[in-house]
Coordinates of N, CA and C in Angstrom, one line a residue:
M1 N 101.5 -28.3 24.5 CA 102.6 -27.4 25.3 C 102.7 -26.2 23.8
T2 N 102.3 -24.5 24.4 CA 102.7 -24.3 23.0 C 103.5 -23.6 23.0
V3 N 104.1 -22.4 22.0 CA 105.4 -22.2 22.1 C 105.2 -20.6 23.0
E4 N 106.2 -20.4 23.9 CA 106.1 -19.2 25.0 C 107.1 -18.5 24.7
N5 N 108.4 -18.7 24.0 CA 108.7 -17.4 22.9 C 109.9 -18.0 22.5
N6 N 110.1 -17.6 20.8 CA 110.2 -18.1 19.9 C 110.9 -16.6 19.0
I7 N 112.2 -16.1 19.5 CA 112.5 -14.7 18.7 C 112.6 -14.7 16.8
R8 N 112.4 -13.8 16.8 CA 112.0 -14.1 15.3 C 112.7 -12.2 14.5
K9 N 113.1 -12.1 15.4 CA 113.7 -10.8 14.8 C 115.6 -10.9 15.6
S10 N 116.2 -9.5 14.0 CA 117.4 -9.7 14.2 C 117.7 -8.3 14.1
G11 N 118.6 -7.7 15.0 CA 118.8 -6.0 15.4 C 117.7 -5.8 16.0
P12 N 118.0 -4.2 15.8 CA 118.5 -3.5 15.3 C 119.8 -3.3 15.0
Y13 N 120.8 -3.3 13.6 CA 121.3 -3.1 13.0 C 122.0 -1.4 12.6
L14 N 123.0 -1.1 13.5 CA 123.3 0.4 13.2 C 124.2 0.5 11.4
Y15 N 123.5 1.4 10.8 CA 124.0 1.0 9.3 C 125.2 2.1 9.7
T16 N 126.4 1.1 8.9 CA 127.5 2.1 8.8 C 128.2 1.8 6.9
G17 N 127.6 1.5 6.4 CA 127.7 1.7 4.9 C 127.7 0.2 4.4
S18 N 128.1 -0.8 5.5 CA 128.0 -2.3 4.5 C 126.6 -2.7 4.2
P19 N 125.9 -3.1 2.7 CA 124.8 -3.3 2.8 C 124.3 -4.9 3.4
V20 N 124.8 -5.3 3.9 CA 124.8 -6.5 3.9 C 124.6 -6.9 5.5
F21 N 123.4 -7.9 5.8 CA 122.7 -8.3 7.1 C 122.3 -9.7 7.6
A22 N 122.6 -10.0 8.3 CA 122.7 -11.2 9.2 C 121.7 -11.3 9.7
F23 N 121.0 -12.2 9.8 CA 119.5 -12.9 10.7 C 119.9 -14.5 11.0
D24 N 119.3 -14.9 12.0 CA 119.6 -15.8 12.9 C 118.3 -17.0 12.9
F25 N 116.8 -16.8 12.6 CA 115.8 -17.1 12.8 C 115.0 -18.1 11.9
K26 N 114.9 -19.2 11.8 CA 114.3 -19.9 10.6 C 112.8 -19.6 9.8
V27 N 113.0 -19.7 8.3 CA 111.9 -19.1 7.5 C 112.0 -20.4 6.6
F28 N 111.2 -20.3 6.0 CA 110.5 -20.8 4.9 C 110.8 -20.5 3.4
D29 N 110.9 -19.5 3.3 CA 111.2 -18.6 2.1 C 111.4 -16.9 2.1
N30 N 111.6 -16.4 0.7 CA 112.3 -15.3 0.8 C 111.1 -14.3 1.8
T31 N 109.8 -14.3 1.2 CA 108.9 -13.7 1.4 C 108.4 -13.3 2.5
D32 N 109.4 -14.6 3.5 CA 108.6 -14.1 5.5 C 109.4 -13.3 6.1
V33 N 110.4 -12.6 5.3 CA 111.5 -12.2 6.0 C 111.4 -11.0 5.8
L34 N 111.0 -9.6 6.8 CA 110.6 -8.4 7.0 C 111.6 -7.4 7.1
V35 N 111.6 -6.2 6.7 CA 113.0 -5.2 6.7 C 112.7 -4.2 7.0
V36 N 112.8 -3.2 7.8 CA 112.2 -2.4 8.6 C 113.7 -1.0 9.0
H37 N 113.6 0.0 7.8 CA 114.4 1.2 8.3 C 114.0 2.4 8.8
T38 N 115.2 2.2 10.1 CA 114.6 3.6 11.4 C 115.3 4.6 11.3
D39 N 115.2 5.7 10.5 CA 116.1 6.6 10.1 C 116.4 7.2 12.1
A40 N 116.5 8.8 11.7 CA 117.3 9.3 13.1 C 116.1 10.0 14.2
L41 N 114.9 10.0 13.4 CA 114.2 10.6 13.9 C 113.1 9.6 14.6
D42 N 113.8 8.4 14.5 CA 112.8 6.8 14.8 C 111.6 6.9 14.2
T43 N 111.6 7.0 12.6 CA 110.6 7.1 11.8 C 110.6 6.1 10.6
E44 N 109.9 4.8 11.0 CA 110.3 3.0 10.8 C 109.4 3.4 9.1
Q45 N 109.9 3.0 8.2 CA 109.8 2.7 6.4 C 110.5 0.8 6.4
V46 N 109.0 0.7 6.1 CA 109.2 -0.6 5.5 C 109.7 -1.2 4.3
L47 N 111.0 -2.0 4.3 CA 111.3 -2.1 3.4 C 110.4 -3.0 1.8
N48 N 110.9 -2.6 0.5 CA 110.0 -4.2 0.0 C 110.8 -5.1 -0.2
L49 N 110.7 -6.3 -0.6 CA 111.4 -6.9 -1.1 C 111.6 -7.0 -2.6
N50 N 112.7 -7.4 -3.3 CA 113.9 -7.3 -4.5 C 113.6 -5.7 -5.2
E51 N 112.7 -5.3 -4.7 CA 113.3 -3.2 -5.1 C 114.0 -2.4 -4.5
N52 N 114.0 -2.9 -2.7 CA 115.0 -2.0 -1.5 C 116.3 -3.8 -0.8
Y53 N 116.0 -4.8 -1.1 CA 116.6 -5.7 -0.8 C 116.3 -7.0 -1.3
T54 N 117.4 -7.6 -1.1 CA 117.5 -9.5 -1.5 C 117.8 -10.5 0.0
V55 N 117.1 -11.1 -0.1 CA 117.6 -12.4 1.3 C 117.9 -13.8 0.2
Q56 N 119.4 -13.7 1.2 CA 120.0 -15.1 0.8 C 119.7 -16.0 1.6
L57 N 118.8 -16.9 1.8 CA 118.6 -18.0 2.9 C 120.0 -19.1 2.6
N58 N 120.4 -19.4 4.5 CA 121.2 -20.6 4.5 C 120.2 -21.6 3.5
G59 N 121.3 -23.0 3.4 CA 120.6 -24.2 3.0 C 119.8 -24.9 3.8
N60 N 120.2 -25.1 4.5 CA 119.7 -25.7 5.6 C 118.8 -25.0 6.8
Q61 N 117.9 -24.7 6.5 CA 117.1 -23.7 7.6 C 117.2 -25.0 9.4
E62 N 116.8 -26.0 8.6 CA 117.3 -26.6 10.2 C 117.8 -27.4 11.0
D63 N 119.1 -26.9 10.7 CA 120.7 -27.5 10.8 C 121.5 -25.5 11.0
S64 N 121.4 -24.8 10.6 CA 121.5 -23.7 9.9 C 120.7 -22.7 10.0
P65 N 119.8 -22.7 10.4 CA 118.7 -21.1 10.2 C 119.1 -20.1 9.8
G66 N 118.5 -19.2 9.3 CA 118.8 -18.0 9.0 C 119.5 -17.7 7.2
G67 N 119.7 -16.5 7.5 CA 120.7 -15.9 6.0 C 121.4 -14.4 6.0
T68 N 121.0 -14.2 4.9 CA 121.5 -12.6 5.4 C 120.4 -11.3 3.8
I69 N 119.9 -11.0 4.3 CA 119.6 -9.5 3.5 C 120.9 -8.8 2.9
T70 N 120.5 -8.4 1.6 CA 121.1 -7.7 0.9 C 120.5 -6.0 0.4
L71 N 121.0 -5.0 0.6 CA 120.7 -3.6 0.7 C 120.1 -3.2 -1.0
K72 N 119.7 -3.2 -1.9 CA 120.0 -2.6 -3.5 C 118.9 -1.8 -3.5
N73 N 119.3 -0.6 -4.2 CA 118.7 0.4 -4.6 C 117.6 1.0 -3.6
F74 N 118.5 1.4 -2.7 CA 118.2 1.6 -1.1 C 119.1 2.2 -0.5
S75 N 120.0 3.9 -0.3 CA 120.6 3.9 0.9 C 120.8 5.1 1.8
P76 N 120.2 4.0 2.9 CA 120.0 4.7 4.3 C 121.5 5.8 5.0
P77 N 120.8 7.1 5.4 CA 121.9 7.7 5.9 C 122.5 7.0 6.5
E78 N 124.0 7.1 7.3 CA 124.9 6.1 7.9 C 124.6 7.0 9.4
G79 N 124.0 5.5 10.9 CA 123.7 6.2 11.5 C 122.0 5.7 12.1
S80 N 121.7 5.3 10.7 CA 120.2 4.8 10.8 C 120.1 3.4 11.0
K81 N 119.0 2.8 11.2 CA 119.3 1.9 11.5 C 118.4 0.7 10.9
I82 N 118.9 -0.9 10.5 CA 118.0 -1.7 10.0 C 117.4 -3.0 10.9
T83 N 116.3 -3.2 10.9 CA 115.7 -4.5 11.8 C 115.5 -5.3 10.4
I84 N 115.8 -7.1 10.8 CA 114.8 -8.1 10.4 C 114.0 -8.5 11.0
A85 N 113.1 -9.4 10.7 CA 112.1 -10.1 11.0 C 111.5 -10.7 10.9
S86 N 110.5 -12.1 11.2 CA 109.8 -12.6 9.9 C 108.8 -12.4 10.6
D87 N 108.4 -12.6 9.1 CA 106.8 -11.8 8.7 C 105.9 -13.2 8.7
V88 N 106.1 -14.0 9.3 CA 105.1 -15.7 9.3 C 104.2 -15.6 10.7
P89 N 103.2 -15.3 10.4 CA 102.3 -14.7 11.4 C 102.5 -16.3 12.8
Y90 N 102.0 -15.8 13.7 CA 102.5 -16.6 14.7 C 100.3 -18.0 14.5
E91 N 100.5 -19.0 14.9 CA 99.2 -19.2 14.0 C 99.0 -20.3 15.3
Q92 N 99.4 -20.8 16.2 CA 99.3 -21.5 17.3 C 98.0 -22.2 17.8
E93 N 97.0 -22.1 17.7 CA 95.5 -21.6 18.4 C 95.2 -23.0 19.3
A94 N 95.8 -23.7 19.5 CA 95.6 -24.9 19.9 C 96.7 -25.2 21.2
V95 N 96.1 -25.3 22.4 CA 97.4 -25.7 23.9 C 97.4 -27.0 23.9
F96 N 98.2 -27.9 24.5 CA 98.0 -29.3 24.6 C 99.0 -29.5 25.8
K97 N 98.4 -29.6 27.4 CA 99.1 -29.6 28.4 C 99.5 -31.2 29.0
N98 N 100.7 -30.5 29.6 CA 101.3 -32.5 30.0 C 100.6 -33.7 30.6
K99 N 101.0 -34.1 30.4 CA 100.4 -35.2 30.9 C 99.0 -35.6 30.9
G100 N 98.4 -35.2 29.6 CA 97.0 -35.7 29.5 C 97.2 -36.0 28.0
G101 N 96.1 -36.7 27.2 CA 96.8 -37.2 25.9 C 98.2 -36.9 24.9
F102 N 98.8 -36.0 25.8 CA 99.9 -36.0 24.9 C 101.1 -35.8 25.7
Y103 N 102.2 -36.2 25.3 CA 103.0 -36.1 26.0 C 104.0 -35.5 25.5

């Protein structure tokens, strides 16, 4: 059975001055988080981990997936948007059908 739909994106959040944004999808490491800033003209800019933002993961990703990102050294204008996504590639290449060798 393949994974049909797994949402690994939070936002876009409207920037109102607070530098902290939450996400609720499972990741394995801080480097698995992608943060994108979108300005009023819909121009996207990928932010850099540890340069533009930091990641704080929840302690148990199985029971409480996600965490927060905190913007640093980056002050977008109010009204712009922040989107958080998973940067883990989708790599399930095999398809297992039910009622075969795998239940």
